[in-house]
mmCIF file of C-alpha atoms in Angstrom:
data_model
loop_
_atom_site.group_PDB
_atom_site.id
_atom_site.type_symbol
_atom_site.label_atom_id
_atom_site.label_comp_id
_atom_site.label_asym_id
_atom_site.label_seq_id
_atom_site.Cartn_x
_atom_site.Cartn_y
_atom_site.Cartn_z
ATOM 1 C CA LEU Q 1 0.068 -0.004 -0.083
ATOM 2 C CA ALA Q 2 1.259 3.657 -0.788
ATOM 3 C CA LEU Q 3 0.009 6.285 0.868
ATOM 4 C CA LEU Q 4 0.794 9.949 0.143
ATOM 5 C CA GLY Q 5 -0.630 12.649 2.661
ATOM 6 C CA GLU Q 6 -0.032 16.563 2.729
ATOM 7 C CA GLU Q 7 1.038 16.666 6.282
ATOM 8 C CA SER Q 8 3.917 14.927 5.359
ATOM 9 C CA VAL Q 9 5.528 16.670 2.607
ATOM 10 C CA PRO Q 10 6.920 20.422 2.188
ATOM 11 C CA ALA Q 11 4.890 22.981 0.218
ATOM 12 C CA GLY Q 12 4.821 23.109 -3.739
ATOM 13 C CA ALA Q 13 4.190 21.219 -6.845
ATOM 14 C CA THR Q 14 7.840 19.983 -6.847
ATOM 15 C CA ALA Q 15 7.731 18.663 -3.400
ATOM 16 C CA SER Q 16 4.522 16.944 -4.311
ATOM 17 C CA ALA Q 17 5.685 15.315 -7.257
ATOM 18 C CA ASP Q 18 8.920 13.854 -5.499
ATOM 19 C CA ALA Q 19 7.163 12.736 -2.485
ATOM 20 C CA LEU Q 20 4.702 10.981 -4.920
ATOM 21 C CA ARG Q 21 7.508 9.683 -6.790
ATOM 22 C CA CYS Q 22 9.133 8.435 -3.444
ATOM 23 C CA ALA Q 23 5.792 7.053 -2.276
ATOM 24 C CA LEU Q 24 5.423 4.960 -5.591
ATOM 25 C CA ASP Q 25 9.293 3.750 -5.751
ATOM 26 C CA ALA Q 26 8.961 2.638 -1.956
ATOM 27 C CA CYS Q 27 6.021 0.087 -2.266
ATOM 28 C CA GLY Q 28 5.466 -2.198 -5.138
ATOM 29 C CA SER Q 29 1.698 -1.696 -4.591
ATOM 30 C CA ASP Q 30 -0.680 -1.221 -7.471
ATOM 31 C CA TRP Q 31 -2.600 0.988 -5.456
ATOM 32 C CA LEU Q 32 -1.943 4.582 -3.888
ATOM 33 C CA TRP Q 33 -4.301 6.523 -1.486
ATOM 34 C CA VAL Q 34 -3.560 9.950 -1.563
ATOM 35 C CA VAL Q 35 -4.782 11.816 1.333
ATOM 36 C CA ASP Q 36 -5.370 15.406 2.815
ATOM 37 C CA PRO Q 37 -7.003 15.251 6.098
ATOM 38 C CA LEU Q 38 -7.653 19.057 6.133
ATOM 39 C CA ASP Q 39 -7.684 21.064 3.229
ATOM 40 C CA GLY Q 40 -8.160 24.625 3.907
ATOM 41 C CA THR Q 41 -5.730 24.859 6.781
ATOM 42 C CA THR Q 42 -5.457 28.592 7.068
ATOM 43 C CA ASN Q 43 -9.348 29.019 6.980
ATOM 44 C CA PHE Q 44 -9.473 25.866 9.700
ATOM 45 C CA VAL Q 45 -6.871 28.112 11.910
ATOM 46 C CA GLN Q 46 -8.701 31.289 11.278
ATOM 47 C CA SER Q 47 -12.017 29.864 12.202
ATOM 48 C CA LEU Q 48 -13.275 29.881 8.576
ATOM 49 C CA PRO Q 49 -16.004 27.242 7.953
ATOM 50 C CA LEU Q 50 -14.676 26.051 4.586
ATOM 51 C CA VAL Q 51 -12.192 22.988 5.230
ATOM 52 C CA GLY Q 52 -12.343 19.622 4.071
ATOM 53 C CA VAL Q 53 -11.298 15.996 4.023
ATOM 54 C CA SER Q 54 -9.958 14.726 0.462
ATOM 55 C CA ILE Q 55 -9.603 11.060 -0.294
ATOM 56 C CA GLY Q 56 -8.196 9.791 -3.897
ATOM 57 C CA VAL Q 57 -7.399 6.260 -4.606
ATOM 58 C CA ALA Q 58 -5.590 5.386 -7.815
ATOM 59 C CA ARG Q 59 -4.496 1.962 -9.357
ATOM 60 C CA ARG Q 60 -1.519 1.260 -11.263
ATOM 61 C CA VAL Q 61 -2.533 -0.087 -14.927
ATOM 62 C CA GLY Q 62 -1.235 -1.193 -18.050
ATOM 63 C CA GLU Q 63 1.877 -3.388 -18.758
ATOM 64 C CA ALA Q 64 5.715 -2.391 -18.482
ATOM 65 C CA ALA Q 65 6.377 0.672 -20.272
ATOM 66 C CA GLU Q 66 2.934 1.460 -20.726
ATOM 67 C CA ARG Q 67 2.249 1.645 -17.119
ATOM 68 C CA ARG Q 68 0.521 4.551 -15.653
ATOM 69 C CA TRP Q 69 -1.906 5.683 -12.720
ATOM 70 C CA GLU Q 70 -5.783 6.379 -13.013
ATOM 71 C CA VAL Q 71 -7.683 7.694 -10.386
ATOM 72 C CA VAL Q 72 -10.626 5.424 -9.602
ATOM 73 C CA VAL Q 73 -12.540 6.949 -6.347
ATOM 74 C CA GLY Q 74 -12.745 10.355 -4.990
ATOM 75 C CA VAL Q 75 -13.974 11.675 -1.953
ATOM 76 C CA VAL Q 76 -14.341 15.142 -0.303
ATOM 77 C CA VAL Q 77 -16.152 15.597 2.672
ATOM 78 C CA ASP Q 78 -17.272 18.867 3.902
ATOM 79 C CA PRO Q 79 -18.121 18.699 7.628
ATOM 80 C CA PHE Q 80 -19.539 22.123 8.257
ATOM 81 C CA ARG Q 81 -22.063 21.775 5.338
ATOM 82 C CA GLU Q 82 -22.209 17.958 6.393
ATOM 83 C CA GLU Q 83 -21.758 17.313 2.585
ATOM 84 C CA THR Q 84 -19.650 14.406 1.020
ATOM 85 C CA VAL Q 85 -19.047 14.868 -2.947
ATOM 86 C CA THR Q 86 -18.192 11.084 -4.030
ATOM 87 C CA ALA Q 87 -16.833 10.105 -7.728
ATOM 88 C CA THR Q 88 -15.906 7.065 -9.272
ATOM 89 C CA LEU Q 89 -14.306 5.984 -12.491
ATOM 90 C CA GLY Q 90 -17.141 5.379 -14.919
ATOM 91 C CA GLY Q 91 -19.648 6.136 -12.308
ATOM 92 C CA GLY Q 92 -20.381 9.291 -12.255
ATOM 93 C CA CYS Q 93 -20.246 11.650 -9.200
ATOM 94 C CA THR Q 94 -22.716 12.380 -6.167
ATOM 95 C CA LEU Q 95 -23.269 14.852 -3.672
ATOM 96 C CA ASN Q 96 -24.790 12.899 -0.224
ATOM 97 C CA GLY Q 97 -26.139 10.183 -2.890
ATOM 98 C CA SER Q 98 -27.694 12.030 -5.562
ATOM 99 C CA PRO Q 99 -26.237 12.599 -8.641
ATOM 100 C CA VAL Q 100 -24.502 15.848 -9.654
ATOM 101 C CA ARG Q 101 -23.239 17.484 -13.059
ATOM 102 C CA VAL Q 102 -20.894 20.532 -13.791
ATOM 103 C CA GLY Q 103 -22.238 23.697 -14.908
ATOM 104 C CA VAL Q 104 -22.471 24.804 -18.634
ATOM 105 C CA GLU Q 105 -23.038 28.073 -18.457
ATOM 106 C CA PRO Q 106 -20.688 30.678 -20.872
ATOM 107 C CA LEU Q 107 -17.616 32.250 -19.570
ATOM 108 C CA ALA Q 108 -19.678 35.742 -18.958
ATOM 109 C CA ASP Q 109 -22.066 34.202 -16.790
ATOM 110 C CA ALA Q 110 -19.015 31.753 -15.251
ATOM 111 C CA VAL Q 111 -18.312 32.042 -11.281
ATOM 112 C CA VAL Q 112 -14.525 30.910 -10.879
ATOM 113 C CA ALA Q 113 -12.705 30.129 -7.896
ATOM 114 C CA THR Q 114 -9.134 30.123 -7.667
ATOM 115 C CA GLY Q 115 -6.504 29.963 -4.863
ATOM 116 C CA PHE Q 116 -2.287 30.209 -4.617
ATOM 117 C CA ALA Q 117 0.045 29.854 -2.134
ATOM 118 C CA PRO Q 118 2.001 33.322 -2.095
ATOM 119 C CA THR Q 119 5.212 32.206 -3.109
ATOM 120 C CA GLU Q 120 7.299 33.706 -6.064
ATOM 121 C CA ALA Q 121 6.755 30.717 -8.054
ATOM 122 C CA SER Q 122 2.949 30.810 -8.245
ATOM 123 C CA LEU Q 123 2.092 34.810 -7.654
ATOM 124 C CA ALA Q 124 2.843 35.886 -11.352
ATOM 125 C CA PRO Q 125 0.923 33.098 -13.192
ATOM 126 C CA MET Q 126 -1.952 33.645 -10.732
ATOM 127 C CA VAL Q 127 -2.250 37.360 -11.042
ATOM 128 C CA ARG Q 128 -1.760 36.918 -14.940
ATOM 129 C CA GLY Q 129 -4.851 34.102 -15.065
ATOM 130 C CA ILE Q 130 -7.085 36.237 -12.439
ATOM 131 C CA ALA Q 131 -6.365 39.239 -14.743
ATOM 132 C CA ALA Q 132 -7.471 37.427 -17.847
ATOM 133 C CA VAL Q 133 -10.190 35.205 -16.312
ATOM 134 C CA GLY Q 134 -11.795 38.174 -14.321
ATOM 135 C CA ALA Q 135 -12.058 40.417 -17.202
ATOM 136 C CA ARG Q 136 -14.246 37.774 -18.854
ATOM 137 C CA ALA Q 137 -15.946 35.965 -16.131
ATOM 138 C CA ARG Q 138 -18.868 36.942 -14.118
ATOM 139 C CA THR Q 139 -16.652 37.061 -10.900
ATOM 140 C CA VAL Q 140 -13.811 35.041 -9.676
ATOM 141 C CA ARG Q 141 -13.674 34.047 -5.809
ATOM 142 C CA MET Q 142 -10.673 33.164 -3.860
ATOM 143 C CA LEU Q 143 -11.999 30.580 -1.033
ATOM 144 C CA GLY Q 144 -8.940 28.752 0.460
ATOM 145 C CA SER Q 145 -10.015 24.789 0.095
ATOM 146 C CA ALA Q 146 -9.048 23.532 -3.416
ATOM 147 C CA ALA Q 147 -10.805 20.109 -2.658
ATOM 148 C CA ILE Q 148 -14.148 21.694 -1.769
ATOM 149 C CA MET Q 149 -13.891 24.468 -5.016
ATOM 150 C CA LEU Q 150 -13.039 21.229 -7.168
ATOM 151 C CA ALA Q 151 -16.259 19.390 -5.337
ATOM 152 C CA TRP Q 152 -18.292 22.386 -6.121
ATOM 153 C CA VAL Q 153 -17.344 22.781 -9.517
ATOM 154 C CA ALA Q 154 -18.498 18.965 -10.134
ATOM 155 C CA CYS Q 155 -21.774 19.716 -8.579
ATOM 156 C CA GLY Q 156 -22.251 22.972 -10.818
ATOM 157 C CA ARG Q 157 -22.012 25.400 -7.912
ATOM 158 C CA LEU Q 158 -18.926 27.105 -9.279
ATOM 159 C CA SER Q 159 -18.217 27.020 -13.106
ATOM 160 C CA ALA Q 160 -14.271 26.393 -12.706
ATOM 161 C CA TYR Q 161 -11.360 26.290 -10.585
ATOM 162 C CA PHE Q 162 -7.770 27.023 -11.335
ATOM 163 C CA GLU Q 163 -4.538 27.473 -9.520
ATOM 164 C CA ALA Q 164 -0.905 27.366 -10.318
ATOM 165 C CA ASP Q 165 1.422 24.833 -8.373
ATOM 166 C CA LEU Q 166 -1.427 22.880 -7.063
ATOM 167 C CA ASN Q 167 -0.254 19.497 -5.220
ATOM 168 C CA ALA Q 168 -1.589 16.137 -5.885
ATOM 169 C CA TRP Q 169 -3.408 15.928 -2.513
ATOM 170 C CA ASP Q 170 -5.527 18.756 -3.439
ATOM 171 C CA SER Q 171 -6.725 17.357 -6.693
ATOM 172 C CA ALA Q 172 -6.464 13.536 -6.551
ATOM 173 C CA ALA Q 173 -10.366 13.161 -5.387
#
C-alpha cells in the first residue's frame, strides 16, 4: 500500500511530485491512497468554516512501459455543510448520494474560483490568470480549499477552478 498525504510533505508542486515518486518507488503496490486530512488549513486556523477532507485512490494499470496511474475513487467531505461528494471512474459523481453535474454556462456568466500559495513561483502566473479570467467571467472568488472548490465545480455550484502549483493531494479526489 502506498500512501501520500499533505501533512508529511513540504509545500509546492515540486515537493508534491517528489513525494509522490518516492511513495510509488517505496512500495510495489498497484494502489495509491492520496489523503489530505485537512484541506483549507488556514481557513481552519482562522475559524473560517470552509475546510474539507480529501481522499483519492488510484490504481496502476497497463503493462511494462505502458504502465500509468488512474484515479478510480475520489471523496471530498465538507464537515461544516455535512456534505460528501464522491466520484468513481465510470460511475459519475454524487453529492450525499444524489447525482450531480458540472455547469454549462458561458464564461461571461461563470463563477470561477481560484487559490494560490503566496510564493514567488505561483504569484506571477496567478495574477496573470486572475486578470485574464476576471476580465471575462462574471466573478472570480478565492475561498481557501481547493478540494471543496473542485467538488463544487463537480456539483455545478462553481463554473471552474484554477490554481498554479497545485499539489497532488489537492486534486486527487
